[in-house]
C-alpha positions as a Markdown table, in Angstrom:
| # | Residue | x | y | z |
|---|---|---|---|---|
| 1 | Unk | 141.0 | 53.5 | 32.9 |
| 2 | Unk | 140.3 | 55.8 | 35.8 |
| 3 | Unk | 136.9 | 57.7 | 35.9 |
| 4 | Unk | 138.9 | 60.7 | 37.1 |
| 5 | Unk | 141.0 | 62.0 | 34.2 |
| 6 | Unk | 143.4 | 64.8 | 34.5 |
| 7 | Unk | 141.2 | 67.2 | 32.5 |
| 8 | Unk | 138.1 | 66.1 | 34.4 |
| 9 | Unk | 139.8 | 66.5 | 37.7 |
| 10 | Unk | 140.5 | 70.1 | 37.0 |
| 11 | Unk | 137.3 | 71.2 | 35.4 |
| 12 | Unk | 134.3 | 69.0 | 35.9 |
| 13 | Unk | 132.6 | 69.5 | 39.3 |
| 14 | Unk | 130.5 | 66.4 | 38.9 |
| 15 | Unk | 133.1 | 63.8 | 38.2 |
| 16 | Unk | 133.5 | 62.4 | 41.8 |
| 17 | Unk | 137.2 | 63.4 | 42.0 |
| 18 | Unk | 138.7 | 65.8 | 44.5 |
| 19 | Unk | 135.8 | 68.2 | 45.3 |
| 20 | Unk | 136.8 | 71.7 | 46.4 |
| 21 | Unk | 135.4 | 73.2 | 49.6 |
| 22 | Unk | 135.2 | 76.8 | 50.4 |
| 23 | Unk | 136.7 | 78.7 | 53.3 |
| 24 | Unk | 140.0 | 79.5 | 54.8 |
| 25 | Unk | 142.0 | 78.6 | 57.8 |
| 26 | Unk | 142.7 | 81.2 | 60.5 |
| 27 | Unk | 146.1 | 82.5 | 59.5 |
| 28 | Unk | 147.6 | 84.5 | 56.6 |
| 29 | Unk | 151.4 | 84.5 | 56.1 |
| 30 | Unk | 152.7 | 87.9 | 55.1 |
| 31 | Unk | 156.2 | 88.7 | 53.9 |
| 32 | Unk | 157.9 | 91.7 | 52.5 |
| 33 | Unk | 158.1 | 91.4 | 48.7 |
| 34 | Unk | 161.8 | 92.4 | 48.7 |
| 35 | Unk | 162.6 | 89.8 | 51.3 |
| 36 | Unk | 162.0 | 86.8 | 49.0 |
| 37 | Unk | 165.2 | 85.2 | 47.7 |
| 38 | Unk | 164.1 | 85.0 | 44.1 |
| 39 | Unk | 167.3 | 83.1 | 43.1 |
| 40 | Unk | 166.1 | 80.2 | 45.2 |
| 41 | Unk | 162.4 | 80.4 | 44.1 |
| 42 | Unk | 161.5 | 77.1 | 42.4 |
| 43 | Unk | 158.5 | 76.6 | 40.2 |
| 44 | Unk | 157.5 | 73.2 | 38.9 |
| 45 | Unk | 154.3 | 71.7 | 37.4 |
| 46 | Unk | 152.3 | 74.8 | 38.0 |
| 47 | Unk | 153.3 | 75.2 | 41.7 |
| 48 | Unk | 156.0 | 76.9 | 43.7 |
| 49 | Unk | 157.9 | 74.1 | 45.3 |
| 50 | Unk | 160.3 | 76.1 | 47.3 |
| 51 | Unk | 160.1 | 79.6 | 48.8 |
| 52 | Unk | 163.0 | 81.0 | 50.8 |
| 53 | Unk | 163.6 | 84.4 | 52.4 |
| 54 | Unk | 166.8 | 86.3 | 52.3 |
| 55 | Unk | 169.2 | 85.9 | 55.2 |
| 56 | Unk | 167.9 | 87.3 | 58.5 |
| 57 | Unk | 164.4 | 88.0 | 57.0 |
| 58 | Unk | 161.2 | 86.5 | 58.4 |
| 59 | Unk | 157.6 | 86.2 | 57.4 |
| 60 | Unk | 154.8 | 87.3 | 59.7 |
| 61 | Unk | 151.6 | 85.4 | 60.7 |
| 62 | Unk | 148.4 | 87.4 | 60.8 |
| 63 | Unk | 146.3 | 85.4 | 63.2 |
| 64 | Unk | 142.6 | 85.7 | 63.2 |
| 65 | Unk | 139.7 | 83.2 | 63.1 |
| 66 | Unk | 138.6 | 80.5 | 60.6 |
| 67 | Unk | 136.9 | 81.9 | 57.4 |
| 68 | Unk | 137.9 | 85.5 | 58.4 |
| 69 | Unk | 140.4 | 85.8 | 55.5 |
| 70 | Unk | 139.4 | 85.8 | 51.8 |
| 71 | Unk | 141.7 | 85.5 | 48.8 |
| 72 | Unk | 140.4 | 86.4 | 45.4 |
| 73 | Unk | 141.6 | 87.2 | 41.9 |
| 74 | Unk | 140.1 | 88.8 | 38.8 |
| 75 | Unk | 141.3 | 88.8 | 35.2 |
| 76 | Unk | 141.9 | 92.3 | 34.0 |
| 77 | Unk | 141.7 | 92.6 | 30.2 |
| 78 | Unk | 144.0 | 95.4 | 29.1 |
| 79 | Unk | 144.1 | 97.2 | 25.8 |
| 80 | Unk | 147.1 | 95.0 | 24.7 |
| 81 | Unk | 147.6 | 92.4 | 27.3 |
| 82 | Unk | 145.6 | 90.8 | 30.1 |
| 83 | Unk | 146.8 | 90.6 | 33.7 |
| 84 | Unk | 145.3 | 89.6 | 37.1 |
| 85 | Unk | 144.3 | 91.6 | 40.1 |
| 86 | Unk | 145.0 | 89.7 | 43.3 |
| 87 | Unk | 143.3 | 90.6 | 46.6 |
| 88 | Unk | 143.4 | 89.3 | 50.2 |
| 89 | Unk | 141.0 | 90.6 | 52.8 |
| 90 | Unk | 141.8 | 90.0 | 56.4 |
| 91 | Unk | 139.6 | 90.8 | 59.4 |
| 92 | Unk | 140.9 | 92.0 | 62.7 |
| 93 | Unk | 139.1 | 90.8 | 65.8 |
| 94 | Unk | 141.8 | 91.9 | 68.3 |
| 95 | Unk | 142.3 | 95.7 | 67.9 |
| 96 | Unk | 145.0 | 95.9 | 70.6 |
| 97 | Unk | 148.2 | 98.0 | 70.5 |
| 98 | Unk | 150.3 | 95.2 | 68.9 |
| 99 | Unk | 147.7 | 94.7 | 66.1 |
| 100 | Unk | 147.5 | 98.5 | 65.6 |
| 101 | Unk | 151.3 | 98.7 | 65.1 |
| 102 | Unk | 151.5 | 95.7 | 62.8 |
| 103 | Unk | 148.5 | 96.8 | 60.6 |
| 104 | Unk | 149.7 | 100.4 | 60.5 |
| 105 | Unk | 153.0 | 99.2 | 59.1 |
| 106 | Unk | 151.2 | 97.9 | 56.0 |
| 107 | Unk | 150.7 | 101.4 | 54.8 |
| 108 | Unk | 154.0 | 101.7 | 53.1 |
| 109 | Unk | 154.6 | 98.0 | 52.5 |
| 110 | Unk | 154.7 | 95.8 | 49.4 |
| 111 | Unk | 153.9 | 92.3 | 50.5 |
| 112 | Unk | 153.2 | 88.7 | 49.3 |
| 113 | Unk | 150.5 | 86.8 | 51.1 |
| 114 | Unk | 150.0 | 83.1 | 51.5 |
| 115 | Unk | 146.4 | 82.1 | 52.3 |
| 116 | Unk | 145.7 | 78.7 | 53.7 |
| 117 | Unk | 142.5 | 77.2 | 52.2 |
| 118 | Unk | 140.3 | 74.7 | 53.9 |
| 119 | Unk | 140.4 | 72.7 | 50.7 |
| 120 | Unk | 143.6 | 70.6 | 50.8 |
| 121 | Unk | 143.4 | 68.6 | 47.5 |
| 122 | Unk | 144.2 | 64.9 | 47.5 |
| 123 | Unk | 147.7 | 65.3 | 49.2 |
| 124 | Unk | 147.8 | 69.0 | 50.3 |
| 125 | Unk | 148.5 | 70.4 | 46.9 |
| 126 | Unk | 145.7 | 73.0 | 47.2 |
| 127 | Unk | 146.2 | 74.0 | 50.8 |
| 128 | Unk | 148.3 | 77.2 | 50.3 |
| 129 | Unk | 147.8 | 79.8 | 47.6 |
| 130 | Unk | 150.3 | 82.7 | 47.1 |
| 131 | Unk | 148.9 | 86.1 | 46.2 |
| 132 | Unk | 151.1 | 88.9 | 44.8 |
| 133 | Unk | 154.2 | 86.8 | 44.2 |
| 134 | Unk | 155.3 | 88.5 | 41.0 |
| 135 | Unk | 154.2 | 92.2 | 41.6 |
| 136 | Unk | 153.4 | 92.3 | 45.3 |
| 137 | Unk | 150.3 | 93.6 | 47.1 |
| 138 | Unk | 149.7 | 97.0 | 48.7 |
| 139 | Unk | 147.3 | 98.2 | 51.3 |
| 140 | Unk | 144.2 | 99.4 | 49.4 |
| 141 | Unk | 141.7 | 99.4 | 52.2 |
| 142 | Unk | 141.5 | 99.5 | 56.0 |
| 143 | Unk | 138.0 | 100.1 | 57.4 |
| 144 | Unk | 136.4 | 99.7 | 60.7 |
| 145 | Unk | 133.5 | 100.8 | 62.9 |
| 146 | Unk | 132.6 | 100.9 | 66.6 |
| 147 | Unk | 129.5 | 98.8 | 65.8 |
| 148 | Unk | 131.8 | 95.7 | 65.9 |
| 149 | Unk | 129.4 | 93.7 | 63.7 |
| 150 | Unk | 130.3 | 90.0 | 64.3 |
| 151 | Unk | 133.2 | 91.2 | 66.4 |
| 152 | Unk | 135.1 | 92.7 | 63.5 |
| 153 | Unk | 137.2 | 95.7 | 64.6 |
| 154 | Unk | 138.7 | 96.3 | 61.1 |
| 155 | Unk | 138.8 | 94.9 | 57.6 |
| 156 | Unk | 142.2 | 95.1 | 55.8 |
| 157 | Unk | 142.5 | 94.7 | 52.1 |
| 158 | Unk | 145.8 | 94.0 | 50.4 |
| 159 | Unk | 145.6 | 94.1 | 46.6 |
| 160 | Unk | 147.4 | 94.5 | 43.3 |
| 161 | Unk | 148.2 | 98.2 | 42.6 |
| 162 | Unk | 146.8 | 99.9 | 39.5 |
| 163 | Unk | 150.2 | 100.0 | 38.0 |
| 164 | Unk | 151.5 | 96.6 | 38.9 |
| 165 | Unk | 149.3 | 93.5 | 38.1 |
| 166 | Unk | 150.1 | 89.8 | 38.3 |
| 167 | Unk | 150.8 | 87.7 | 35.2 |
| 168 | Unk | 148.7 | 84.8 | 36.4 |
| 169 | Unk | 146.2 | 83.5 | 39.0 |
| 170 | Unk | 147.4 | 82.9 | 42.6 |
| 171 | Unk | 149.8 | 79.9 | 42.5 |
| 172 | Unk | 149.9 | 77.0 | 44.9 |
| 173 | Unk | 152.8 | 76.4 | 47.2 |
| 174 | Unk | 153.3 | 72.7 | 47.3 |
| 175 | Unk | 156.3 | 70.4 | 47.5 |
| 176 | Unk | 155.8 | 66.6 | 47.4 |
| 177 | Unk | 153.3 | 66.3 | 50.3 |
| 178 | Unk | 151.3 | 68.3 | 52.8 |
| 179 | Unk | 153.8 | 67.9 | 55.6 |
| 180 | Unk | 156.7 | 68.9 | 53.4 |
| 181 | Unk | 154.8 | 72.1 | 52.4 |
| 182 | Unk | 153.9 | 72.8 | 56.0 |
| 183 | Unk | 157.7 | 72.7 | 56.8 |
| 184 | Unk | 158.3 | 75.4 | 54.1 |
| 185 | Unk | 155.7 | 77.6 | 55.8 |
| 186 | Unk | 157.3 | 77.0 | 59.2 |
| 187 | Unk | 160.7 | 77.9 | 57.9 |
| 188 | Unk | 159.4 | 81.3 | 56.6 |
| 189 | Unk | 158.4 | 82.2 | 60.2 |
| 190 | Unk | 162.0 | 81.9 | 61.6 |
| 191 | Unk | 164.9 | 84.1 | 60.4 |
| 192 | Unk | 166.7 | 82.7 | 57.5 |
| 193 | Unk | 170.5 | 82.2 | 58.1 |
């Protein structure tokens, strides 16, 4: 019998199994909430195994630097039901005209964000986490200063709204292997036909 049981692999930090590591890769994939083709959304074994956008729609890559993005979630106990708040913080180190236009467009948007973790899991199953899949994320913060501490021009926060929470934690995007899942991400960045 393996010393790495299913229950231990998920909960016990001292079992010698797949040990999580902190941090994120340099990019966040953003897509308009309404652009997701929900009829083709596939969920299996606690992960999204296929994510497709509607025809002619495309996702956008927010490019920054390693560890500049942070995804988080918090359980919000309600009076009758509990829901989750999802949040993605992105840091802008560019501040040029194109960045301004892109980030300014988030003011009225409802988006879904895919954050790439440094932690991959044993076969890439933990690499991508989806935030805001069920209810979407809105711009809740955009702050900056001329001090440029650590080169940060602005800090953008996308989060669950007060009226629209998520039913669960951020879910993994994973289909069969890391390379297969990478292909799903790549397909989101070109217009669907």
